[in-house]
Amino acid sequence: MSSRWKKVWADFWSNRGRTFLTIMTIMVGTFAVGFNSNMGAYMMESMDGDYLCEPV
């Protein structure tokens, strides 16, 4: 393993709390982007269905 990767590993290991928080932040952000994207698609589909529905 090169000295660069040894340093990277040592930095990750010595700052475990910060590494964990960074990984959690990336996971939450990815979830939020996916959730908003899917919710937007669902709302568009729902609004189209409501608009095209004939009154009773």
XYZ file of C-alpha atoms in Angstrom:
56
model
C 0.000 0.000 0.000
C 1.379 3.406 -0.931
C 2.079 6.070 1.654
C -0.832 8.125 0.344
C -3.361 5.393 1.113
C -1.728 4.736 4.477
C -2.255 8.404 5.348
C -5.869 8.309 4.159
C -6.544 5.215 6.259
C -4.821 6.733 9.286
C -6.861 9.941 8.940
C -10.115 7.980 8.694
C -9.199 5.836 11.678
C -8.009 8.698 13.894
C -11.114 10.807 13.175
C -13.748 8.074 13.457
C -16.459 10.420 14.722
C -16.037 12.881 11.896
C -15.837 10.072 9.350
C -19.059 8.538 10.695
C -20.867 11.892 10.628
C -19.686 12.555 7.077
C -20.931 9.167 5.883
C -24.261 9.684 7.664
C -24.650 13.144 6.107
C -24.030 11.757 2.626
C -26.560 8.972 3.240
C -29.237 11.375 4.513
C -28.654 13.738 1.590
C -28.917 10.914 -0.929
C -32.126 9.697 0.726
C -33.590 13.220 0.688
C -32.855 13.734 -3.013
C -34.414 10.374 -3.898
C -37.419 10.974 -1.651
C -38.114 14.408 -3.133
C -37.727 13.123 -6.662
C -40.126 10.241 -6.101
C -42.596 12.433 -4.216
C -42.610 14.938 -7.072
C -43.299 12.195 -9.605
C -46.087 10.796 -7.412
C -47.683 14.222 -6.963
C -47.614 14.934 -10.697
C -49.267 11.594 -11.396
C -51.858 12.202 -8.675
C -52.658 15.727 -9.882
C -53.030 14.505 -13.467
C -55.414 11.798 -12.296
C -57.456 14.258 -10.238
C -57.629 16.764 -13.118
C -58.801 14.142 -15.628
C -61.370 12.638 -13.270
C -64.949 13.571 -14.098
C -67.095 15.033 -11.323
C -69.644 12.751 -9.717
